[in-house]
Short mmCIF file of C-alpha atoms in Angstrom, two decimals:
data_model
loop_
_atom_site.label_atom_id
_atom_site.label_comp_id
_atom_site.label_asym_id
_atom_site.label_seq_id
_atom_site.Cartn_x
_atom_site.Cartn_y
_atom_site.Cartn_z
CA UNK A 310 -24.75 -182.76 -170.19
CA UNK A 311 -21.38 -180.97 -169.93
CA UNK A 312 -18.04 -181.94 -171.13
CA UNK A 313 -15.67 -183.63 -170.17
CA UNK A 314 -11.54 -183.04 -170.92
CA UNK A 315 -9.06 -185.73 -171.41
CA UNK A 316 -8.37 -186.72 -167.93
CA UNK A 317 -12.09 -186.86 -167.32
CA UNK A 318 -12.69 -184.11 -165.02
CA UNK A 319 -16.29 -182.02 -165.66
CA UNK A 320 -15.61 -178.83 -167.02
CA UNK A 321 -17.78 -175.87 -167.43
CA UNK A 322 -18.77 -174.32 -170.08
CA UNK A 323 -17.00 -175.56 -172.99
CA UNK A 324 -17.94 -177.25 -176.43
CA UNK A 325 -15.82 -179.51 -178.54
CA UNK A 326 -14.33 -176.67 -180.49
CA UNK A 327 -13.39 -175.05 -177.18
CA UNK A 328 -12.03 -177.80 -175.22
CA UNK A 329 -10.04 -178.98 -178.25
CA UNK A 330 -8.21 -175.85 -178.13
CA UNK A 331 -7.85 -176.05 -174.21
CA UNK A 332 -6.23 -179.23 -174.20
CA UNK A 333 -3.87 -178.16 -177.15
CA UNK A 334 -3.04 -175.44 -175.05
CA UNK A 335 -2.46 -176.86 -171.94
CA UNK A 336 -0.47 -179.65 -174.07
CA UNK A 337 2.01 -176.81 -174.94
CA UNK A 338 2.36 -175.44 -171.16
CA UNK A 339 2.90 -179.11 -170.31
CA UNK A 340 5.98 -178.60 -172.88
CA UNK A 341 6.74 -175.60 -172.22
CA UNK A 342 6.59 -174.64 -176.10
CA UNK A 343 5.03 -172.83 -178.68
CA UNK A 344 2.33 -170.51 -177.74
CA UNK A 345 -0.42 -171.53 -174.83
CA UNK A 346 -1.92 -168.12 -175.12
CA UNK A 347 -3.01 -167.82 -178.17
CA UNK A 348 -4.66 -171.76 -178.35
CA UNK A 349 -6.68 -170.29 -174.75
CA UNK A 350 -7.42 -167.38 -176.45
CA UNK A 351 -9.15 -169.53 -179.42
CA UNK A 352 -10.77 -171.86 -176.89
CA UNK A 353 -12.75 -168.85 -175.07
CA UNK A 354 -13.57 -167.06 -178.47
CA UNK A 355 -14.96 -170.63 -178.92
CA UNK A 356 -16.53 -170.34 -175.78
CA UNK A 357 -16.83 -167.64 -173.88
CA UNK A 358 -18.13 -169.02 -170.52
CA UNK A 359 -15.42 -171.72 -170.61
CA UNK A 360 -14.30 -171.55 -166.60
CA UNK A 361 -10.88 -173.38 -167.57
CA UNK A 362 -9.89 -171.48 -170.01
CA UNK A 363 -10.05 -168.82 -168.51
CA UNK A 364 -8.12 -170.32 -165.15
CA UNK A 365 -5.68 -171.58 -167.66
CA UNK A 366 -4.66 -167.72 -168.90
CA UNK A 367 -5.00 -166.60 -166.07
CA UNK A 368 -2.09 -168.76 -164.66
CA UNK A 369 -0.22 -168.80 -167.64
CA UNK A 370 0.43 -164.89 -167.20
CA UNK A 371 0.74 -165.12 -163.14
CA UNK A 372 3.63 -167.92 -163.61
CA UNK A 373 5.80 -165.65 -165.63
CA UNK A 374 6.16 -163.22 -162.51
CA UNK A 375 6.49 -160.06 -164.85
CA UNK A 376 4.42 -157.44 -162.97
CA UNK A 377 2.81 -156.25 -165.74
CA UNK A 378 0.94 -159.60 -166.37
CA UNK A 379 -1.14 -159.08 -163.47
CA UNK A 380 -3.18 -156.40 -165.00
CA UNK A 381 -4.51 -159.52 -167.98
CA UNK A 382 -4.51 -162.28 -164.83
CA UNK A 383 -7.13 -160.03 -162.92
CA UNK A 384 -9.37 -159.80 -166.08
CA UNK A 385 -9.29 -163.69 -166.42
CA UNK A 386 -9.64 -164.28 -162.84
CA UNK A 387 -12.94 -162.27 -163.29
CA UNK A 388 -14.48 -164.19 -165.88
CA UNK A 389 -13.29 -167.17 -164.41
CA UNK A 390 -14.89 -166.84 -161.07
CA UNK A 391 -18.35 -165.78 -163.34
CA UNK A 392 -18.10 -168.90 -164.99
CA UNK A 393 -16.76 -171.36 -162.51
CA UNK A 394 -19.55 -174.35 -162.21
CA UNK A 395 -17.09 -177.23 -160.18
CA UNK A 396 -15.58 -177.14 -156.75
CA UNK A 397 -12.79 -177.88 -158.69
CA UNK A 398 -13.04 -175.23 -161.12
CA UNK A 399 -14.02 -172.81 -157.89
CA UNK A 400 -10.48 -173.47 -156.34
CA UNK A 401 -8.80 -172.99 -159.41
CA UNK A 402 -10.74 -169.40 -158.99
CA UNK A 403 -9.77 -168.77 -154.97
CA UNK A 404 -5.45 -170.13 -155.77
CA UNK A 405 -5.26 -167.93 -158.87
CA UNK A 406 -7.42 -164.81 -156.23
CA UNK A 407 -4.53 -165.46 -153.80
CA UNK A 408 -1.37 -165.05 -156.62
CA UNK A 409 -2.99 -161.97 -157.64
CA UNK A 410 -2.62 -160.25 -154.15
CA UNK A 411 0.65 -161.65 -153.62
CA UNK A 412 -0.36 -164.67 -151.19
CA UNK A 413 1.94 -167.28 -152.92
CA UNK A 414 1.57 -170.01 -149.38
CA UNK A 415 -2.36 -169.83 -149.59
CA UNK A 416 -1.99 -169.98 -153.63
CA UNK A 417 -0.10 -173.16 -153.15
CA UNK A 418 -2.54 -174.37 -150.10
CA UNK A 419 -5.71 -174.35 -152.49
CA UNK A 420 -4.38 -176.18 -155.30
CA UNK A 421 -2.73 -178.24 -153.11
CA UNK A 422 -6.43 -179.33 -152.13
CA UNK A 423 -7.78 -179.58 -155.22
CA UNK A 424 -5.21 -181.68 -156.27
CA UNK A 425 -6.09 -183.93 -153.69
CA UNK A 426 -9.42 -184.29 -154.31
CA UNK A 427 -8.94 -184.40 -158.37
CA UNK A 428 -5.44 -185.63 -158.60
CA UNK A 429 -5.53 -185.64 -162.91
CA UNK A 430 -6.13 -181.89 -162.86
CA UNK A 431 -2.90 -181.45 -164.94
CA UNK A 432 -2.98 -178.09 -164.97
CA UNK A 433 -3.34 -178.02 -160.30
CA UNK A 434 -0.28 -180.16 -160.50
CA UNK A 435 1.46 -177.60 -162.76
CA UNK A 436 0.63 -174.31 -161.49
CA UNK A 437 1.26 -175.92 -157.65
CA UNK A 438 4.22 -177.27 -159.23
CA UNK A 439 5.66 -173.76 -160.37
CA UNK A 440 4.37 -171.93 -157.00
CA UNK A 441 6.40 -174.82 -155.33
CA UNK A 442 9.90 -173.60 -157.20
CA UNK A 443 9.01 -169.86 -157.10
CA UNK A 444 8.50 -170.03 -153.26
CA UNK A 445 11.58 -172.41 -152.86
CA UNK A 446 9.41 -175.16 -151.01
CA UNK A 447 11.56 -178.41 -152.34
CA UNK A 448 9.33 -180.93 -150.36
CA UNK A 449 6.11 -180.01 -151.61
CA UNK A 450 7.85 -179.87 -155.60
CA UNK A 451 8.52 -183.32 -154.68
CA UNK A 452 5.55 -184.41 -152.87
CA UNK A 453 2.12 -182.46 -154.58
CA UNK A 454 3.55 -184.51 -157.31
CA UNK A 455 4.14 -188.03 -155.84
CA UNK A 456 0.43 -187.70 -153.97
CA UNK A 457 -1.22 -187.69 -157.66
CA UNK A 458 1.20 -190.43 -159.56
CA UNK A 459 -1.22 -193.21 -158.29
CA UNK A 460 -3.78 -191.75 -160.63
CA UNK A 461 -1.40 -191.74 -163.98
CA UNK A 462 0.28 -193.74 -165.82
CA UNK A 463 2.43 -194.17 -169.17
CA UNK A 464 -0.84 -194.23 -171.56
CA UNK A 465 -2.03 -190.97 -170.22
CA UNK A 466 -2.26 -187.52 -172.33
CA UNK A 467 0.59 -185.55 -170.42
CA UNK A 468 2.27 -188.43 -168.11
CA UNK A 469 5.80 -187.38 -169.58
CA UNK A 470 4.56 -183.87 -168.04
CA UNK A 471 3.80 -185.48 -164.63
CA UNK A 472 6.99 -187.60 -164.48
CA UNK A 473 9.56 -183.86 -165.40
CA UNK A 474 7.94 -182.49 -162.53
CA UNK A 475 8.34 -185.19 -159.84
CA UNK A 476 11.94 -185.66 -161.31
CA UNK A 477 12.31 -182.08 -160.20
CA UNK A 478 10.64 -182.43 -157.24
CA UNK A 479 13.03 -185.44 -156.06
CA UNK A 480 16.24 -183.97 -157.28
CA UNK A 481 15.63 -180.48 -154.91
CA UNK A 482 15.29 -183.18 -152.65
CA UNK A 483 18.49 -184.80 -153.27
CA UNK A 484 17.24 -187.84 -154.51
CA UNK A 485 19.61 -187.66 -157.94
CA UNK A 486 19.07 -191.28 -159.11
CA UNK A 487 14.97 -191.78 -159.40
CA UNK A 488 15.34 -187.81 -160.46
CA UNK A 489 17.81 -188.55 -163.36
CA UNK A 490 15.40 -192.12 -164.24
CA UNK A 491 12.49 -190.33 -164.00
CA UNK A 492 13.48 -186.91 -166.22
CA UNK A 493 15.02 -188.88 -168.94
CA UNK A 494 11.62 -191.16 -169.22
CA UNK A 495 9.59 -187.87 -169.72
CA UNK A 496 11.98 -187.19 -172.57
CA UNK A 497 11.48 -190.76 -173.92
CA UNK A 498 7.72 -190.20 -173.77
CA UNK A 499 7.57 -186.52 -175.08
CA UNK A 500 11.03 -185.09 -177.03
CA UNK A 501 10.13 -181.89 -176.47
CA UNK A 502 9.37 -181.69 -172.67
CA UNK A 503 11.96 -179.07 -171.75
CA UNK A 504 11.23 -179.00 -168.07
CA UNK A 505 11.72 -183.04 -168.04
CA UNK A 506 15.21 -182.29 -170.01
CA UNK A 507 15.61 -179.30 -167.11
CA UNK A 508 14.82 -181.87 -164.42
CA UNK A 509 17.83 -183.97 -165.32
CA UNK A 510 20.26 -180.90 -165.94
CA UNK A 511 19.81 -180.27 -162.86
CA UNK A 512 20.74 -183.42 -161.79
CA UNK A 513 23.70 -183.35 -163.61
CA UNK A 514 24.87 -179.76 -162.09
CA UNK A 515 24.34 -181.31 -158.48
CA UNK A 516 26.67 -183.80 -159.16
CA UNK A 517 28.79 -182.64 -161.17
CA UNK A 518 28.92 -184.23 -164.25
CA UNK A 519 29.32 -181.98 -166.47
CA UNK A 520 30.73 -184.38 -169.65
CA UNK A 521 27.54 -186.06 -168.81
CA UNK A 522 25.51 -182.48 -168.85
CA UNK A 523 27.14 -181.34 -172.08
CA UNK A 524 26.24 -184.62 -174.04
CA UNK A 525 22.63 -184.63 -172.37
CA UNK A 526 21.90 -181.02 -173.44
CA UNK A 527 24.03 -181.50 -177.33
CA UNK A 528 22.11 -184.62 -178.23
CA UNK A 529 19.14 -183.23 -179.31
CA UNK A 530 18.41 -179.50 -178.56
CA UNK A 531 16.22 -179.34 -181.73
CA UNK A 532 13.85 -181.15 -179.78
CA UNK A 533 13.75 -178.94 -176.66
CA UNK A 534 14.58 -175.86 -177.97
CA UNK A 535 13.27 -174.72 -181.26
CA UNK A 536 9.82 -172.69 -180.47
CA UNK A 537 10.37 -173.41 -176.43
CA UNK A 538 9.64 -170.31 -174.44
CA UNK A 539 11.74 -172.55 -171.67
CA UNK A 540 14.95 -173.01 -173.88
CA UNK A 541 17.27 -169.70 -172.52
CA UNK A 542 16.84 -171.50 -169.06
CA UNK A 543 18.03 -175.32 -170.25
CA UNK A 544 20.63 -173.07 -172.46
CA UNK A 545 21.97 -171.61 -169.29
CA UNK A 546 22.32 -174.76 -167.82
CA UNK A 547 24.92 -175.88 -170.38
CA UNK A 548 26.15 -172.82 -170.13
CA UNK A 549 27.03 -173.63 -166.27
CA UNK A 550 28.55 -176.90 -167.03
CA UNK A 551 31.59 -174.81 -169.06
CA UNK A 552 31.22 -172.54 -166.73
CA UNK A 553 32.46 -175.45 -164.02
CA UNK A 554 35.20 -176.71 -166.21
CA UNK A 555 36.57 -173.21 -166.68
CA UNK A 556 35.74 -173.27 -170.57
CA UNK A 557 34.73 -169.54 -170.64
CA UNK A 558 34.94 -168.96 -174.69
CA UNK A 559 31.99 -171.55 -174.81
CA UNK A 560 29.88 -169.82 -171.97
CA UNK A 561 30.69 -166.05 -173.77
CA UNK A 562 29.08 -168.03 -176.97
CA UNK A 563 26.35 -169.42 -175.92
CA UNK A 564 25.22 -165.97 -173.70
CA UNK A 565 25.72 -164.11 -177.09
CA UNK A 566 23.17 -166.27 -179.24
CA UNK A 567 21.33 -168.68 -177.43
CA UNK A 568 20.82 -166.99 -173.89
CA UNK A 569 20.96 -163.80 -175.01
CA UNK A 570 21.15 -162.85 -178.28
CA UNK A 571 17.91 -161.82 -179.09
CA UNK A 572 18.36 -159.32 -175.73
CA UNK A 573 15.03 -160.61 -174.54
CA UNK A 574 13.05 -158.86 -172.38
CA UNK A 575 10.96 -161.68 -170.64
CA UNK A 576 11.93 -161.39 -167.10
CA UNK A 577 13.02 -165.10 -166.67
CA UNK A 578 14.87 -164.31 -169.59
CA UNK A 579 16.48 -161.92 -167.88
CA UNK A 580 17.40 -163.83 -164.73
CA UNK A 581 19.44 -166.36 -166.41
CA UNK A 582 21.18 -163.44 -168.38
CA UNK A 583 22.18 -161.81 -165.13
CA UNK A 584 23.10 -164.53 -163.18
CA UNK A 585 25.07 -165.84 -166.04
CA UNK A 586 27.25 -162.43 -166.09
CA UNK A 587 27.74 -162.09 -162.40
CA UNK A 588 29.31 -165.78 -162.47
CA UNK A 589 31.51 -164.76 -165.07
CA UNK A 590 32.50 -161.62 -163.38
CA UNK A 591 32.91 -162.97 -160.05
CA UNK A 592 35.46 -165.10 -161.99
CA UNK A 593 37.47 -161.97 -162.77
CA UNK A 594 36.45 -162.41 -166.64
CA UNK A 595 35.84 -158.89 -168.41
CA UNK A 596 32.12 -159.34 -170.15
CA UNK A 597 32.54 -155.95 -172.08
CA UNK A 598 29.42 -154.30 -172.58
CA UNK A 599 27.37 -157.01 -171.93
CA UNK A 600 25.70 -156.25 -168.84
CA UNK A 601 24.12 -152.96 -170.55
CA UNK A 602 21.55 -154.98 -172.72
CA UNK A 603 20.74 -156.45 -169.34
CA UNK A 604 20.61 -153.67 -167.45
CA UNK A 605 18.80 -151.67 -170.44
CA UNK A 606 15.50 -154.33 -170.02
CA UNK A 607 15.48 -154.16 -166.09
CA UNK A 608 15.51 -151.16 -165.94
CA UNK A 609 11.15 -150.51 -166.48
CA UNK A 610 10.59 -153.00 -164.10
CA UNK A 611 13.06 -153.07 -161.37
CA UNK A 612 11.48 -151.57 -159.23
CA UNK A 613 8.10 -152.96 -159.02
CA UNK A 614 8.78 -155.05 -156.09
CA UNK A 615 6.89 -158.02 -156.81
CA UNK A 616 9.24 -160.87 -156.17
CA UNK A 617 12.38 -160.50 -154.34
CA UNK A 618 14.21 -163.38 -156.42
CA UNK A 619 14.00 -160.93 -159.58
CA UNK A 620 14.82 -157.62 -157.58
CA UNK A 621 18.52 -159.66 -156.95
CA UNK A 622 19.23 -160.18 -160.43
CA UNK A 623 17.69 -156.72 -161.42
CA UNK A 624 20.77 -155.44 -159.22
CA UNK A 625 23.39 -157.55 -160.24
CA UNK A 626 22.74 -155.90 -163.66
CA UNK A 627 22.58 -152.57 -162.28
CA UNK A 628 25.78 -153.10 -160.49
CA UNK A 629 27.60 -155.26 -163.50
CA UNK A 630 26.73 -152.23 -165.79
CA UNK A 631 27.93 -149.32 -163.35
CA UNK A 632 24.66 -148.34 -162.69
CA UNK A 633 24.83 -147.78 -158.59
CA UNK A 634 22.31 -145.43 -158.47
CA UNK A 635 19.83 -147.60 -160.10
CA UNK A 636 20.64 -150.28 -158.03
CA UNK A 637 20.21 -148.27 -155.16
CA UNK A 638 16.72 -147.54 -156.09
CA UNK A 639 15.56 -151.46 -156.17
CA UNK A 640 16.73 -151.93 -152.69
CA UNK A 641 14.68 -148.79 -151.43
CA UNK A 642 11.77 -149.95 -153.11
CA UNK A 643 12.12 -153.03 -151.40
CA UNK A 644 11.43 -151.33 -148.33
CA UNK A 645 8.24 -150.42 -149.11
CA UNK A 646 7.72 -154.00 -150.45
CA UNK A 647 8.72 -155.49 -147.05
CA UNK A 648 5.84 -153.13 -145.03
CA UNK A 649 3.17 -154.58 -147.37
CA UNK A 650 1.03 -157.25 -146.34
CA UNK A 651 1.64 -160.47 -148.77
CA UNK A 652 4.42 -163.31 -148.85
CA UNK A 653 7.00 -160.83 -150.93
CA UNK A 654 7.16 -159.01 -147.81
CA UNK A 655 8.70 -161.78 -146.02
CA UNK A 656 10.85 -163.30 -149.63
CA UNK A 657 12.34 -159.70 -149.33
CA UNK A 658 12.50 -159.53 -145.43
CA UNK A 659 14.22 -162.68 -145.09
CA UNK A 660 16.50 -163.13 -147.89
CA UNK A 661 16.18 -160.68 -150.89
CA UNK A 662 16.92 -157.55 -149.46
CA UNK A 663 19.94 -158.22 -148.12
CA UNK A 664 21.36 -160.37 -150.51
CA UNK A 665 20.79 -157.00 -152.59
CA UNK A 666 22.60 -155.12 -150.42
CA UNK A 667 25.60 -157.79 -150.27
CA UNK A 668 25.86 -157.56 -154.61
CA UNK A 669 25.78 -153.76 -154.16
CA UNK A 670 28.41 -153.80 -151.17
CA UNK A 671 30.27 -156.31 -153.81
CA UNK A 672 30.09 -153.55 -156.34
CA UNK A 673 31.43 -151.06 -154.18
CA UNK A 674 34.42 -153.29 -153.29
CA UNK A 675 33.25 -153.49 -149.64
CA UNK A 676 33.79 -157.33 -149.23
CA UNK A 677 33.79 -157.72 -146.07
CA UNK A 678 29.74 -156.22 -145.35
CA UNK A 679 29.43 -158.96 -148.48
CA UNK A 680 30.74 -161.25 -146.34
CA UNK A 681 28.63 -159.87 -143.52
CA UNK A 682 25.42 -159.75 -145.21
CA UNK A 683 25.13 -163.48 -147.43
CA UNK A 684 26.69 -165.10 -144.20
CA UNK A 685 23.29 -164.76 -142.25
CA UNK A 686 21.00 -166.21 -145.09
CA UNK A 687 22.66 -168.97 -147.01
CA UNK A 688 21.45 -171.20 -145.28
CA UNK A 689 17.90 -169.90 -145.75
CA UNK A 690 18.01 -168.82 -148.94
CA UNK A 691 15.47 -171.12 -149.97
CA UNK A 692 12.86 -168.98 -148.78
CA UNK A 693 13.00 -166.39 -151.46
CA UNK A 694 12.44 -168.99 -154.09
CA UNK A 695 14.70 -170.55 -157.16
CA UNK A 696 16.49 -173.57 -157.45
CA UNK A 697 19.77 -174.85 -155.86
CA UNK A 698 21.41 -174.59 -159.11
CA UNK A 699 20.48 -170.67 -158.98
CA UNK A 700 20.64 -169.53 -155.57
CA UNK A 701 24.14 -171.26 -155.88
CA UNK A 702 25.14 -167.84 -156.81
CA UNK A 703 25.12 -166.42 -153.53
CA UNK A 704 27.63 -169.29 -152.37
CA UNK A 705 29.49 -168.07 -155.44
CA UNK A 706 29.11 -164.67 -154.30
CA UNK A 707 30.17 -164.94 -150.72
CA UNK A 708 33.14 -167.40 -151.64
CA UNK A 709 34.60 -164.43 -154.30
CA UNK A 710 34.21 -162.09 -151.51
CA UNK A 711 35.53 -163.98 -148.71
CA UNK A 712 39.03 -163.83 -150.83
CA UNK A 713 38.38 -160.54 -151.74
CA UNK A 714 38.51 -159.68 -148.56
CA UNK A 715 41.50 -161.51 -147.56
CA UNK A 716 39.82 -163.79 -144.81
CA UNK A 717 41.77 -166.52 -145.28
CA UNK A 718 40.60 -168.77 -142.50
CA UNK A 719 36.45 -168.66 -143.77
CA UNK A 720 38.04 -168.99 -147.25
CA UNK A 721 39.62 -171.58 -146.89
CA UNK A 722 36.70 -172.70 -144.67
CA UNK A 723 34.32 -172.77 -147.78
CA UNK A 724 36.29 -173.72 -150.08
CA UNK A 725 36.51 -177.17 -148.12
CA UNK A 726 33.03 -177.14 -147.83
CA UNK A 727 32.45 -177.04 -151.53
CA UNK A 728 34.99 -179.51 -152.67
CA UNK A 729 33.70 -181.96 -149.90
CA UNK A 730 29.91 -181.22 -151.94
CA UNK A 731 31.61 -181.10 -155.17
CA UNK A 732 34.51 -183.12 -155.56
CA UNK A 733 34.44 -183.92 -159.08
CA UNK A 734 34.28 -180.08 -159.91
CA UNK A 735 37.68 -177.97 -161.51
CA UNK A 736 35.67 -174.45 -159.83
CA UNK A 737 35.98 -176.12 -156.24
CA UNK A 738 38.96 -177.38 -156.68
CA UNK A 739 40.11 -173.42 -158.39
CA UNK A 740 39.04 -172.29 -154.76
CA UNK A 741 40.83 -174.74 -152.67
CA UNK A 742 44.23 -173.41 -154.51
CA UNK A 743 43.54 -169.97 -153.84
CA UNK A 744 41.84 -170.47 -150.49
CA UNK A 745 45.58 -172.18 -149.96
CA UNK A 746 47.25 -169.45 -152.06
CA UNK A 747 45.89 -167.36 -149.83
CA UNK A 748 46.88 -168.88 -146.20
CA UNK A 749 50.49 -168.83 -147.53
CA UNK A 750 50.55 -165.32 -147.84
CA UNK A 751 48.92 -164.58 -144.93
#
């Protein structure tokens, strides 16, 4: 007879040892903590023809996006396929075949099957889940989710897990109040859930609350941060809430410990540390010789062109750290990412390449081809992935430059715009002086 894991799906290949492991494991992806590799490396040394564990490190080194990861995913995708017994397990096999070559859409398409068919597969729900936010697709990080809550509830291993991502999934939608309800029960149910405590930052940068973000993320950051792998990312979102109220002291603080302090090298890491500096510097604030860390850890693997999100914030280093011609080089090899034949083709096609080009043209002080370039695809921007909180820097971007440039008129034009979104916030009201500053002196 086979075994069966926690949520009672069949799995292949496992023994008690094994699966004990496995669920610990996939306990600590569903927090976002400690270290899910090494408890799936235990579970197959317990069992070496366990399918799932093998699916399970296989995605946990695909989700990261760093491009040398794909190298260990192709090796567990291997044994995973050889040991694969379930049609479950067997579309874990085909999604995780698809990320490999670079077919994010089809990725997403198979799991969203499976978890259709076997909506307790935790570990569908999550790897959909983080396709879902990597590929910008807000509907379906609301939806894959709400299709499988019929088939949880509260005294379920991993519910809190199930209700972060839905209260993700519903505040990309704009639906801020069952988002905010739903994150902070995850957080009741499980402490240490950092992508439930993400779920309602978020909420919290959407609307603008930032007294409410700074108490949310102060209360208790021993729980979600301490051995997180997730906590630079919910640091950066307090980060943003100073960054609002014009408290820059407190954002310069928190980027030199908590965000990046230890000058990390995880490419995630990296994206928060880049997008955290080109806010500041848009803002006219001098960041020293910050960007050079930065820059310094790009710099192996800018140029892989693997996911056009990344390649942005690989430039915005290069450019924040004087470093044109390495800049230069990501956006040519993101011409030979756009003739290849997977969905980065079309992430860079559509949106990352030239929003590349605009943050170089920033660099170069030519604001007005900034202004020409991020004008085009704001209002697609989705497509190349990220959240609204973080693709809000190509707003930022294209707002700086607009006054830059001394077009008053589409100035003052977005600065309306934002203050109508955000009327609570001191940064949109900042622009609606100077957007006014600016007519005057017209």
């Amino acid at each position: 007879m086979g075994m069966i894991d926690r949520r009672g799906l069949a799995v292949t290949g496992a023994n008690a040892e094994s699966l004990d492991h496995f669920e610990w494991a996939l306990a600590e992806l569903q927090c976002y903590r400690a270290d899910p590799v090494a408890s799936v490396d235990k579970a197959i040394a317990a069992a070496p023809g366990f399918a799932m564990a093998h699916a399970l490190r296989a995605w946990l080194h695909l989700l990261g996006t760093e491009p040398a990861a794909i190298l260990v995913a192709r090796e567990s995708h291997q044994a995973a396929a050889a040991a694969a017994g379930t049609l479950r397990e067997r579309g874990h096999v085909e999604a995780i075949g698809h990320l490999i070559e670079g077919r994010w859409h089809k990725a997403s398409r198979v799991l969203e099957d499976v978890a259709i068919e076997a909506p307790r597969d935790a570990l569908a729900l999550l790897a959909g889940h983080q396709i879902d936010f990597f590929t910008g697709h807000s509907r379906m990080l609301r939806d894959r989710i709400a299709r499988a809550l019929p088939a949880w509830d509260e005294r379920m291993t991993g519910y809190h897990s199930i209700l972060g991502m839905h209260a993700f999934g519903l505040e990309e939608t704009g639906d801020y109040v069952r988002a905010e309800a739903a994150g902070r029960r995850g957080v009741e149910l499980e402490p240490r859930d950092g992508w439930s405590q993400h779920a309602v930052a978020h909420v919290l940068e959407m609307q603008n609350r930032t007294s409410d973000g700074i108490a949310w993320m102060t209360a208790n950051p021993d729980a979600w941060a301490g051995d997180s792998f997730f906590k630079v990312h919910n640091w950066w979102h307090l980060a943003l809430y100073h960054f609002d109220r014009g408290d820059i002291d407190a954002v310069l603080r928190l980027f030199d410990t908590e965000i990046y302090g230890a000058k990390s090298g995880v490419v995630l890491d990296m994206v928060d540390a880049s997008a955290l500096l080109w806010r500041l510097s848009l803002r006219g604030v001098d960041v020293g010789d910050r960007w050079n860390a930065v820059a310094d850890n790009w710099t192996p693997i800018a140029t892989a062109g693997a996911y056009a999100f990344n390649d942005l914030h690989a430039v915005m280093a290069f450019v924040g750290a004087g470093r044109r011609e390495a800049a230069v080089a990501v956006i040519a090899a993101q011409k030979q990412a756009m003739a290849r034949d997977d969905d980065n083709a079309m992430f860079t096609r559509d949106v990352g390449h030239d929003a590349c080009r605009a943050v170089l043209a920033f660099g170069d002080g030519d604001y007005a081809t900034t202004v020409n370039l991020l004008r085009p695809i704001r209002s697609i921007a989705h497509r190349f992935g990220g959240s609204h909180a973080q693709r809000d820097v190509l707003d930022l971007t294209l707002i700086e430059a607009a006054y830059r440039a001394g077009h008053a008129p589409l100035a003052a034009a977005l600065a309306a715009e934002r203050l109508e979104m955000r009327h609570e916030s001191p940064l949109a009201r900042l622009f609606a002086n100077r957007a006014e500053t600016l007519r005057l002196a017209a």
